[in-house]
């Protein structure tokens, strides 16, 4: 072939390629601008979509069966798949509530200031918190079993039933000790549990020191009698002082006044002296035996007055907000079908028992008939503190996800908004107090909200991937930039932020 013909064919082929590429480029530009290649401006007519009632994330262009569960796909209403809030003209937008800029749970139905002093920001009905409003087709809602309940005011009350342990009244427990060395010659109180009155004889003690003290007292008594008529007043006073010192010595060793008077009257030194009980109660513990040698300071008896007893009620940590000092309580014996014993909480201990993880609440009772016995278990019922006009929702509507608590608010027309809330007390009827995050009259989802939560998080992740973040290149910039100019470190950080 001659060279001119070859050049002519190459030029012809080049022209054809240029015309074809230009036509393709024009069609692409027209498509991006909203123009079809032949029909002019395209109108956004959504095609019919199909979804699974049990797996709403499955969306197809034609009918069939769900690849997960095998159920028949149902038609999806136009605008419900991946749609956000319906756009409205700005003149028709209506403010739903006002929210604090730094605390999304602090909402009010009128403008004002947040706890941090910042102006509240309006939230419109067609807006989503963080763009996470989701739309669910009515057919899908029915298949999911979505139920809602109103946010309403009610009085919260809780009756706490727990177990109690009867214990001794701590200020009414006593210890009796020997104050001098000696031998126990005889025991008058020789049984544990024996009732002891104040002044009741406990034991007879022989001690050489007590014998010497009696002799010294008699000597001081005779000396005083001889010197009391002395013409020298100081000598008479000295005799009286010596007698008083001997008397105090005997009293300090728990020798009674009656025994000292008998010693003065008879003038005879006794081998043993009787020790009397300075307290009233029952013998809780006995460590004294006849013939035993005891030393000064050794404990002989433990007495406890059980005419008044304490009851320790175990309160779990989550029940503490319902309990306060002064509240009424009742105690019933498990083996007696009779009237309950009424009392009130006198003290709440400021620590938690490490084994039971409970806090002790103390009740005090009169026990003159000894019906309540120490270490006995009883049933305790406490009427908890009532909370008036609390904003409440069903407890099953709150999703606990780590540090946050979320509910889904029904906005109508199949739209649902996730809302972070702060909760308070919870009663046994299944309602929980909402301190921040909801308004009275709103409706919240009480079932299938976990599927809502998954859909909301999926939408949020997709939005993060579609929206370029500050400091990162957009998708168009990434396509236009050469591959060698992309920063690998930036891509890794971007992926970490997304997930």
Short mmCIF file of C-alpha atoms in Angstrom, two decimals:
data_model
loop_
_atom_site.label_atom_id
_atom_site.label_comp_id
_atom_site.label_asym_id
_atom_site.label_seq_id
_atom_site.Cartn_x
_atom_site.Cartn_y
_atom_site.Cartn_z
CA UNK A 1 0.00 0.00 0.00
CA UNK A 2 1.27 3.47 -0.85
CA UNK A 3 2.12 5.90 1.90
CA UNK A 4 -0.58 8.55 1.06
CA UNK A 5 -3.37 5.96 1.33
CA UNK A 6 -1.99 4.73 4.64
CA UNK A 7 -1.94 8.26 6.07
CA UNK A 8 -5.50 8.80 4.81
CA UNK A 9 -6.82 5.66 6.59
CA UNK A 10 -5.05 6.57 9.85
CA UNK A 11 -6.59 10.05 9.78
CA UNK A 12 -10.05 8.60 9.06
CA UNK A 13 -9.82 6.19 12.00
CA UNK A 14 -8.62 8.95 14.31
CA UNK A 15 -11.57 11.16 13.36
CA UNK A 16 -14.00 8.30 14.05
CA UNK A 17 -12.53 7.73 17.50
CA UNK A 18 -12.72 11.42 18.33
CA UNK A 19 -16.37 11.64 17.28
CA UNK A 20 -17.29 8.51 19.26
CA UNK A 21 -15.53 9.73 22.43
CA UNK A 22 -17.10 13.16 22.16
CA UNK A 23 -20.57 11.69 21.82
CA UNK A 24 -20.03 9.44 24.85
CA UNK A 25 -18.72 12.37 26.91
CA UNK A 26 -21.74 14.51 25.96
CA UNK A 27 -24.14 11.75 27.01
CA UNK A 28 -22.40 11.40 30.35
CA UNK A 29 -22.52 15.13 31.01
CA UNK A 30 -26.19 15.28 30.04
CA UNK A 31 -26.98 12.40 32.36
CA UNK A 32 -25.24 14.08 35.27
CA UNK A 33 -27.13 17.32 34.59
CA UNK A 34 -30.48 15.52 34.66
CA UNK A 35 -31.01 15.27 30.86
CA UNK A 36 -31.63 11.99 29.06
CA UNK A 37 -30.04 11.42 25.64
CA UNK A 38 -33.33 11.77 23.82
CA UNK A 39 -36.16 12.55 26.20
CA UNK A 40 -35.01 15.89 27.65
CA UNK A 41 -35.14 16.54 31.44
CA UNK A 42 -35.68 13.38 33.48
CA UNK A 43 -38.26 13.42 36.24
CA UNK A 44 -37.46 11.53 39.44
CA UNK A 45 -39.91 8.70 39.12
CA UNK A 46 -38.81 6.06 41.58
CA UNK A 47 -39.01 2.49 40.37
CA UNK A 48 -40.92 -0.11 42.37
CA UNK A 49 -38.73 -1.76 45.03
CA UNK A 50 -39.29 -4.96 47.00
CA UNK A 51 -38.18 -5.80 50.55
CA UNK A 52 -38.39 -8.54 53.18
CA UNK A 53 -40.66 -8.02 56.16
CA UNK A 54 -38.20 -9.74 58.52
CA UNK A 55 -35.03 -8.28 57.00
CA UNK A 56 -35.75 -4.70 55.88
CA UNK A 57 -32.16 -4.25 54.74
CA UNK A 58 -32.91 -6.55 51.76
CA UNK A 59 -34.14 -4.30 48.90
CA UNK A 60 -34.41 -5.51 45.28
CA UNK A 61 -35.74 -4.17 41.97
CA UNK A 62 -38.00 -7.15 41.26
CA UNK A 63 -40.14 -9.61 43.28
CA UNK A 64 -38.77 -12.84 44.61
CA UNK A 65 -37.79 -14.45 47.90
CA UNK A 66 -35.55 -13.25 50.72
CA UNK A 67 -32.07 -14.75 50.43
CA UNK A 68 -31.86 -14.95 54.24
CA UNK A 69 -35.17 -16.42 55.43
CA UNK A 70 -36.85 -17.43 52.14
CA UNK A 71 -39.99 -15.31 52.68
CA UNK A 72 -41.72 -13.67 49.71
CA UNK A 73 -40.64 -10.08 49.14
CA UNK A 74 -43.30 -7.38 49.55
CA UNK A 75 -43.63 -4.12 47.57
CA UNK A 76 -41.84 -1.24 49.22
CA UNK A 77 -43.67 2.06 49.36
CA UNK A 78 -42.02 4.77 47.31
CA UNK A 79 -39.80 7.02 49.38
CA UNK A 80 -39.40 4.64 52.33
CA UNK A 81 -36.17 2.91 51.32
CA UNK A 82 -33.29 4.96 52.55
CA UNK A 83 -35.36 8.14 52.62
CA UNK A 84 -34.85 10.80 55.19
CA UNK A 85 -37.35 13.39 56.29
CA UNK A 86 -39.57 14.68 53.56
CA UNK A 87 -38.42 18.05 52.37
CA UNK A 88 -40.79 20.93 52.99
CA UNK A 89 -40.62 24.60 52.13
CA UNK A 90 -39.01 26.64 54.82
CA UNK A 91 -42.21 28.55 55.42
CA UNK A 92 -44.03 25.35 56.44
CA UNK A 93 -41.37 24.04 58.86
CA UNK A 94 -42.59 23.59 62.41
CA UNK A 95 -40.42 23.53 65.51
CA UNK A 96 -40.83 20.26 67.41
CA UNK A 97 -38.70 21.09 70.46
CA UNK A 98 -35.63 23.01 71.62
CA UNK A 99 -32.38 21.27 72.54
CA UNK A 100 -29.14 22.24 74.29
CA UNK A 101 -26.19 22.46 71.86
CA UNK A 102 -23.83 20.56 74.19
CA UNK A 103 -26.33 18.06 75.69
CA UNK A 104 -28.76 16.38 73.26
CA UNK A 105 -30.77 14.91 76.15
CA UNK A 106 -31.72 18.36 77.48
CA UNK A 107 -34.86 19.27 75.51
CA UNK A 108 -37.67 21.74 76.22
CA UNK A 109 -40.90 22.69 74.50
CA UNK A 110 -40.00 26.40 74.50
CA UNK A 111 -36.84 28.47 73.95
CA UNK A 112 -34.53 29.26 76.83
CA UNK A 113 -31.10 28.60 78.26
CA UNK A 114 -29.29 25.31 78.81
CA UNK A 115 -27.71 24.41 82.19
CA UNK A 116 -24.40 25.65 80.71
CA UNK A 117 -25.93 29.06 79.90
CA UNK A 118 -26.13 28.53 76.12
CA UNK A 119 -29.19 29.35 74.01
CA UNK A 120 -31.36 26.36 73.13
CA UNK A 121 -31.38 25.40 69.44
CA UNK A 122 -34.67 24.64 67.61
CA UNK A 123 -35.21 21.19 66.13
CA UNK A 124 -37.79 21.02 63.34
CA UNK A 125 -40.23 18.20 62.75
CA UNK A 126 -38.62 17.34 59.42
CA UNK A 127 -35.12 17.14 60.91
CA UNK A 128 -33.31 14.14 62.35
CA UNK A 129 -30.85 14.13 65.21
CA UNK A 130 -27.60 13.63 63.35
CA UNK A 131 -29.52 12.76 60.15
CA UNK A 132 -30.51 9.36 61.56
CA UNK A 133 -34.31 9.45 61.15
CA UNK A 134 -35.41 6.20 59.52
CA UNK A 135 -38.54 5.43 57.54
CA UNK A 136 -40.26 2.04 57.66
CA UNK A 137 -43.01 0.90 55.31
CA UNK A 138 -46.34 0.13 57.07
CA UNK A 139 -46.26 -3.44 55.77
CA UNK A 140 -42.78 -3.91 57.19
CA UNK A 141 -43.89 -2.35 60.50
CA UNK A 142 -46.74 -4.84 60.73
CA UNK A 143 -44.45 -7.77 59.99
CA UNK A 144 -41.96 -6.54 62.61
CA UNK A 145 -44.70 -6.16 65.23
CA UNK A 146 -43.94 -2.50 65.97
CA UNK A 147 -45.85 -1.14 68.97
CA UNK A 148 -45.77 2.35 70.46
CA UNK A 149 -46.73 3.91 73.80
CA UNK A 150 -47.16 7.52 74.93
CA UNK A 151 -44.76 9.45 77.14
CA UNK A 152 -46.94 10.41 80.11
CA UNK A 153 -46.89 11.66 83.68
CA UNK A 154 -47.60 9.23 86.52
CA UNK A 155 -46.80 8.70 90.19
CA UNK A 156 -44.05 6.19 90.80
CA UNK A 157 -44.20 4.03 93.91
CA UNK A 158 -42.32 0.94 95.00
CA UNK A 159 -42.82 -1.44 97.90
CA UNK A 160 -39.60 -3.13 98.90
CA UNK A 161 -39.83 -6.63 100.30
CA UNK A 162 -36.68 -8.02 101.82
CA UNK A 163 -35.34 -10.16 104.63
CA UNK A 164 -34.29 -8.81 108.01
CA UNK A 165 -32.10 -10.09 110.82
CA UNK A 166 -32.99 -9.44 114.45
CA UNK A 167 -29.98 -8.20 116.43
CA UNK A 168 -29.15 -6.85 119.87
CA UNK A 169 -29.54 -3.19 120.64
CA UNK A 170 -25.87 -2.22 120.60
CA UNK A 171 -26.00 0.39 123.42
CA UNK A 172 -27.73 -2.20 125.61
CA UNK A 173 -24.92 -4.79 125.59
CA UNK A 174 -22.68 -5.04 128.65
CA UNK A 175 -19.54 -6.81 129.79
CA UNK A 176 -18.84 -7.72 133.44
CA UNK A 177 -15.18 -8.11 134.39
CA UNK A 178 -13.23 -9.00 137.51
CA UNK A 179 -11.48 -5.95 138.97
CA UNK A 180 -9.32 -7.93 141.37
CA UNK A 181 -7.52 -11.27 141.41
CA UNK A 182 -9.24 -14.09 143.27
CA UNK A 183 -11.17 -17.36 143.22
CA UNK A 184 -14.84 -17.88 142.50
CA UNK A 185 -16.28 -19.66 145.53
CA UNK A 186 -19.90 -19.68 144.35
CA UNK A 187 -21.89 -18.71 141.22
CA UNK A 188 -25.37 -17.23 141.59
CA UNK A 189 -25.75 -16.82 137.78
CA UNK A 190 -24.73 -20.10 136.21
CA UNK A 191 -26.78 -20.35 132.98
CA UNK A 192 -26.58 -18.71 129.59
CA UNK A 193 -29.85 -16.96 128.72
CA UNK A 194 -30.74 -16.38 132.37
CA UNK A 195 -32.54 -13.12 133.07
CA UNK A 196 -30.55 -10.86 135.37
CA UNK A 197 -31.97 -7.81 137.12
CA UNK A 198 -29.91 -4.84 138.17
CA UNK A 199 -28.43 -5.52 141.64
CA UNK A 200 -28.81 -9.30 141.25
CA UNK A 201 -25.92 -11.28 142.88
CA UNK A 202 -23.55 -12.76 140.30
CA UNK A 203 -20.87 -14.61 142.28
CA UNK A 204 -18.96 -14.79 145.56
CA UNK A 205 -15.25 -14.04 145.25
CA UNK A 206 -12.41 -14.85 147.60
CA UNK A 207 -9.40 -12.59 147.29
CA UNK A 208 -6.57 -11.95 149.76
CA UNK A 209 -6.63 -8.31 148.69
CA UNK A 210 -10.28 -8.01 149.65
CA UNK A 211 -9.57 -9.54 153.05
CA UNK A 212 -6.76 -7.03 153.62
CA UNK A 213 -9.00 -4.19 152.45
CA UNK A 214 -11.66 -5.19 154.99
CA UNK A 215 -9.11 -5.27 157.81
CA UNK A 216 -7.75 -1.88 156.82
CA UNK A 217 -11.27 -0.47 156.75
CA UNK A 218 -12.02 -1.75 160.27
CA UNK A 219 -8.71 -0.31 161.50
CA UNK A 220 -9.51 3.06 159.93
CA UNK A 221 -12.99 2.92 161.47
CA UNK A 222 -11.60 2.36 165.00
CA UNK A 223 -8.99 5.06 164.47
CA UNK A 224 -11.65 7.54 163.37
CA UNK A 225 -13.82 6.75 166.39
CA UNK A 226 -10.86 7.41 168.72
CA UNK A 227 -9.77 10.65 167.10
CA UNK A 228 -13.10 12.26 166.28
CA UNK A 229 -13.29 13.87 169.80
CA UNK A 230 -9.70 15.18 169.65
CA UNK A 231 -9.22 18.85 170.50
CA UNK A 232 -7.06 19.14 167.41
CA UNK A 233 -9.32 19.45 164.40
CA UNK A 234 -6.67 18.32 161.90
CA UNK A 235 -6.18 15.05 163.75
CA UNK A 236 -9.93 14.42 163.69
CA UNK A 237 -10.07 15.26 159.98
CA UNK A 238 -7.12 12.92 159.29
CA UNK A 239 -8.97 10.00 160.87
CA UNK A 240 -12.06 10.75 158.80
CA UNK A 241 -10.05 11.00 155.56
CA UNK A 242 -8.35 7.65 156.17
CA UNK A 243 -11.74 5.98 156.68
CA UNK A 244 -13.14 7.52 153.51
CA UNK A 245 -10.15 6.33 151.48
CA UNK A 246 -10.62 2.76 152.75
CA UNK A 247 -14.32 2.88 151.86
CA UNK A 248 -13.59 4.09 148.29
CA UNK A 249 -11.07 1.33 147.83
CA UNK A 250 -13.73 -1.29 148.56
CA UNK A 251 -16.30 0.43 146.33
CA UNK A 252 -13.85 0.60 143.44
CA UNK A 253 -13.61 -3.18 143.66
CA UNK A 254 -17.44 -3.40 143.28
CA UNK A 255 -18.13 -4.07 146.98
CA UNK A 256 -21.66 -2.81 147.62
CA UNK A 257 -22.67 -0.23 150.23
CA UNK A 258 -24.74 -2.82 152.04
CA UNK A 259 -21.72 -5.11 152.49
CA UNK A 260 -19.68 -2.17 153.80
CA UNK A 261 -22.44 -1.32 156.30
CA UNK A 262 -22.55 -4.95 157.42
CA UNK A 263 -18.79 -4.85 157.91
CA UNK A 264 -19.11 -1.74 160.06
CA UNK A 265 -21.96 -3.24 162.06
CA UNK A 266 -20.46 -6.67 162.72
CA UNK A 267 -16.76 -5.78 162.70
CA UNK A 268 -16.01 -9.20 161.19
CA UNK A 269 -13.87 -9.74 158.12
CA UNK A 270 -15.53 -12.09 155.61
CA UNK A 271 -13.60 -14.56 153.50
CA UNK A 272 -15.71 -13.96 150.38
CA UNK A 273 -17.56 -10.94 149.13
CA UNK A 274 -20.47 -10.95 146.68
CA UNK A 275 -20.34 -9.15 143.32
CA UNK A 276 -23.69 -7.74 142.13
CA UNK A 277 -24.80 -6.98 138.55
CA UNK A 278 -24.68 -3.29 137.66
CA UNK A 279 -26.89 -3.91 134.56
CA UNK A 280 -30.12 -5.56 133.55
CA UNK A 281 -30.53 -8.10 130.74
CA UNK A 282 -30.06 -11.70 129.75
CA UNK A 283 -26.83 -13.64 129.98
CA UNK A 284 -25.56 -13.61 126.42
CA UNK A 285 -22.32 -15.36 127.30
CA UNK A 286 -20.92 -16.91 130.52
CA UNK A 287 -17.18 -17.44 131.05
CA UNK A 288 -17.22 -17.90 134.85
CA UNK A 289 -17.18 -21.24 136.71
CA UNK A 290 -17.10 -22.19 140.39
CA UNK A 291 -13.57 -22.68 141.68
CA UNK A 292 -12.07 -20.74 138.80
CA UNK A 293 -9.16 -18.41 139.41
CA UNK A 294 -9.68 -15.06 137.71
CA UNK A 295 -7.40 -12.15 137.14
CA UNK A 296 -8.25 -8.48 137.19
CA UNK A 297 -9.70 -7.41 133.84
CA UNK A 298 -10.87 -10.90 132.89
CA UNK A 299 -14.37 -10.98 131.34
CA UNK A 300 -16.84 -13.08 133.31
CA UNK A 301 -20.26 -12.38 131.74
CA UNK A 302 -21.81 -10.70 128.71
CA UNK A 303 -25.28 -9.26 129.27
CA UNK A 304 -27.72 -7.84 126.75
CA UNK A 305 -31.02 -6.07 127.30
CA UNK A 306 -33.44 -7.34 124.62
CA UNK A 307 -36.48 -5.36 125.75
CA UNK A 308 -35.58 -3.31 122.66
CA UNK A 309 -34.05 -4.92 119.57
CA UNK A 310 -32.78 -3.87 116.17
CA UNK A 311 -33.68 -5.38 112.80
CA UNK A 312 -31.20 -5.08 109.93
CA UNK A 313 -32.96 -5.04 106.54
CA UNK A 314 -30.90 -5.83 103.42
CA UNK A 315 -31.41 -3.20 100.71
CA UNK A 316 -29.96 -3.76 97.24
CA UNK A 317 -28.08 -0.95 95.56
CA UNK A 318 -30.74 -0.27 92.91
CA UNK A 319 -33.37 0.08 95.68
CA UNK A 320 -31.48 2.76 97.60
CA UNK A 321 -33.12 5.75 95.82
CA UNK A 322 -36.46 4.64 97.26
CA UNK A 323 -35.21 4.50 100.86
CA UNK A 324 -34.70 7.31 103.38
CA UNK A 325 -34.59 7.69 107.16
CA UNK A 326 -38.01 8.07 108.74
CA UNK A 327 -39.95 5.88 106.30
CA UNK A 328 -42.47 3.44 107.72
CA UNK A 329 -41.81 -0.28 107.63
CA UNK A 330 -43.45 -3.42 108.93
CA UNK A 331 -42.03 -6.73 110.10
CA UNK A 332 -43.77 -10.09 110.06
CA UNK A 333 -42.56 -13.34 111.57
CA UNK A 334 -42.41 -16.21 109.08
CA UNK A 335 -43.93 -18.70 111.54
CA UNK A 336 -46.71 -16.47 112.97
CA UNK A 337 -49.85 -15.43 111.08
CA UNK A 338 -50.76 -12.35 112.98
CA UNK A 339 -50.47 -8.61 112.99
CA UNK A 340 -47.35 -7.04 111.59
CA UNK A 341 -45.03 -5.09 113.84
CA UNK A 342 -44.81 -1.46 112.77
CA UNK A 343 -41.64 0.61 112.93
CA UNK A 344 -39.66 3.14 110.92
CA UNK A 345 -36.18 3.34 109.47
CA UNK A 346 -33.88 4.97 112.01
CA UNK A 347 -30.54 4.66 110.21
CA UNK A 348 -29.08 3.69 106.82
CA UNK A 349 -25.52 2.47 107.06
CA UNK A 350 -23.02 4.32 104.83
CA UNK A 351 -21.29 1.26 103.39
CA UNK A 352 -22.06 -1.85 101.32
CA UNK A 353 -21.66 -5.37 102.63
CA UNK A 354 -18.95 -6.90 100.38
CA UNK A 355 -20.45 -10.42 100.35
CA UNK A 356 -24.13 -9.66 99.82
CA UNK A 357 -23.70 -6.31 97.98
CA UNK A 358 -26.46 -4.85 100.12
CA UNK A 359 -26.81 -1.85 102.41
CA UNK A 360 -28.19 -2.29 105.92
CA UNK A 361 -31.23 -0.28 106.96
CA UNK A 362 -31.90 -0.34 110.71
CA UNK A 363 -35.33 -0.68 112.30
CA UNK A 364 -35.94 -0.43 116.08
CA UNK A 365 -38.69 -2.31 117.92
CA UNK A 366 -40.09 -2.60 121.42
CA UNK A 367 -39.68 -6.21 122.57
CA UNK A 368 -40.94 -6.42 126.12
CA UNK A 369 -42.44 -9.88 125.55
CA UNK A 370 -39.22 -11.18 123.90
CA UNK A 371 -41.16 -12.17 120.76
CA UNK A 372 -38.30 -11.00 118.56
CA UNK A 373 -35.23 -13.00 119.37
CA UNK A 374 -31.70 -12.07 118.29
CA UNK A 375 -30.40 -13.80 115.14
CA UNK A 376 -33.96 -14.53 114.00
CA UNK A 377 -34.91 -13.92 110.35
CA UNK A 378 -38.04 -11.88 109.65
CA UNK A 379 -39.86 -10.56 106.59
CA UNK A 380 -39.56 -6.80 106.10
CA UNK A 381 -41.78 -4.62 103.93
CA UNK A 382 -40.84 -0.98 103.35
CA UNK A 383 -43.09 1.54 101.64
CA UNK A 384 -40.69 3.36 99.33
CA UNK A 385 -40.64 7.06 98.76
CA UNK A 386 -43.31 8.11 96.23
CA UNK A 387 -42.36 10.27 93.23
CA UNK A 388 -45.15 12.58 92.06
CA UNK A 389 -45.82 13.51 88.40
CA UNK A 390 -42.77 11.79 86.94
CA UNK A 391 -42.34 11.66 83.16
CA UNK A 392 -42.33 7.92 82.41
CA UNK A 393 -42.11 5.38 79.58
CA UNK A 394 -42.28 1.57 79.57
CA UNK A 395 -38.93 0.15 80.65
CA UNK A 396 -38.70 -2.13 77.60
CA UNK A 397 -38.58 0.91 75.30
CA UNK A 398 -35.12 1.97 76.55
CA UNK A 399 -32.09 0.50 74.77
CA UNK A 400 -28.97 0.31 76.93
CA UNK A 401 -25.85 0.55 74.79
CA UNK A 402 -22.83 1.12 76.97
CA UNK A 403 -22.78 4.67 78.29
CA UNK A 404 -25.88 5.81 76.36
CA UNK A 405 -29.58 5.04 76.68
CA UNK A 406 -31.71 5.41 73.57
CA UNK A 407 -35.42 5.40 72.71
CA UNK A 408 -37.08 5.68 69.30
CA UNK A 409 -39.67 8.44 68.93
CA UNK A 410 -42.48 7.84 66.41
CA UNK A 411 -42.73 10.96 64.22
CA UNK A 412 -45.63 9.73 62.12
CA UNK A 413 -45.86 8.63 58.45
CA UNK A 414 -43.59 5.68 59.21
CA UNK A 415 -40.68 7.85 60.43
CA UNK A 416 -38.78 7.18 63.66
CA UNK A 417 -36.10 9.23 65.41
CA UNK A 418 -33.49 7.83 67.84
CA UNK A 419 -33.28 9.98 70.97
CA UNK A 420 -30.72 9.79 73.79
CA UNK A 421 -32.33 10.02 77.23
CA UNK A 422 -31.41 10.10 80.91
CA UNK A 423 -33.37 7.82 83.18
CA UNK A 424 -34.22 7.78 86.88
CA UNK A 425 -36.27 5.54 89.15
CA UNK A 426 -37.99 2.36 88.01
CA UNK A 427 -41.05 0.85 89.65
CA UNK A 428 -42.23 -2.77 89.66
CA UNK A 429 -45.08 -2.05 87.25
CA UNK A 430 -42.62 -1.73 84.37
CA UNK A 431 -42.24 2.06 84.06
CA UNK A 432 -39.05 4.10 84.27
CA UNK A 433 -38.59 7.80 84.94
CA UNK A 434 -37.24 9.99 82.11
CA UNK A 435 -35.28 12.92 83.47
CA UNK A 436 -34.14 14.35 80.15
CA UNK A 437 -34.65 13.63 76.47
CA UNK A 438 -38.43 13.36 75.96
CA UNK A 439 -41.53 15.53 76.12
CA UNK A 440 -44.95 14.64 77.43
CA UNK A 441 -47.28 13.37 74.72
CA UNK A 442 -44.63 11.96 72.39
CA UNK A 443 -44.95 8.34 71.33
CA UNK A 444 -42.06 5.94 71.62
CA UNK A 445 -41.43 2.45 70.22
CA UNK A 446 -41.82 -0.37 72.75
CA UNK A 447 -41.08 -3.40 70.53
CA UNK A 448 -38.68 -4.25 67.67
CA UNK A 449 -36.58 -1.21 68.62
CA UNK A 450 -33.39 -3.26 68.40
CA UNK A 451 -33.95 -3.62 64.65
CA UNK A 452 -34.54 0.13 64.52
CA UNK A 453 -31.27 0.67 66.34
CA UNK A 454 -29.38 -1.46 63.81
CA UNK A 455 -30.97 0.40 60.88
CA UNK A 456 -30.17 3.79 62.45
CA UNK A 457 -26.51 2.89 62.98
CA UNK A 458 -26.28 1.58 59.40
CA UNK A 459 -27.68 4.87 58.06
CA UNK A 460 -25.26 6.82 60.18
CA UNK A 461 -22.28 4.80 58.89
CA UNK A 462 -23.41 5.26 55.27
CA UNK A 463 -23.80 9.00 55.78
CA UNK A 464 -20.28 9.22 57.18
CA UNK A 465 -18.94 7.41 54.14
CA UNK A 466 -20.85 9.65 51.73
CA UNK A 467 -20.03 12.96 53.44
CA UNK A 468 -16.40 14.18 53.15
CA UNK A 469 -14.91 15.25 56.47
CA UNK A 470 -12.95 18.40 56.97
CA UNK A 471 -9.29 17.93 56.01
CA UNK A 472 -10.01 14.88 53.80
CA UNK A 473 -10.43 14.91 49.97
CA UNK A 474 -13.93 14.40 48.55
CA UNK A 475 -14.81 11.46 46.32
CA UNK A 476 -14.56 13.61 43.15
CA UNK A 477 -11.17 15.00 44.23
CA UNK A 478 -9.96 11.48 44.90
CA UNK A 479 -10.97 10.38 41.40
CA UNK A 480 -9.30 13.39 39.78
CA UNK A 481 -6.08 13.17 41.79
CA UNK A 482 -3.28 10.86 40.61
CA UNK A 483 -3.01 7.62 42.52
CA UNK A 484 0.53 8.31 43.61
CA UNK A 485 -0.59 11.52 45.41
CA UNK A 486 -2.96 9.75 47.79
CA UNK A 487 -1.72 9.61 51.37
CA UNK A 488 -1.93 6.06 52.73
CA UNK A 489 -1.92 7.31 56.32
CA UNK A 490 -4.92 9.56 55.56
CA UNK A 491 -6.87 6.60 54.17
CA UNK A 492 -6.21 4.52 57.29
CA UNK A 493 -7.29 7.34 59.61
CA UNK A 494 -10.43 7.90 57.55
CA UNK A 495 -11.39 4.23 57.81
CA UNK A 496 -10.82 4.29 61.59
CA UNK A 497 -13.14 7.32 61.91
CA UNK A 498 -15.84 5.59 59.83
CA UNK A 499 -15.87 2.36 61.80
#
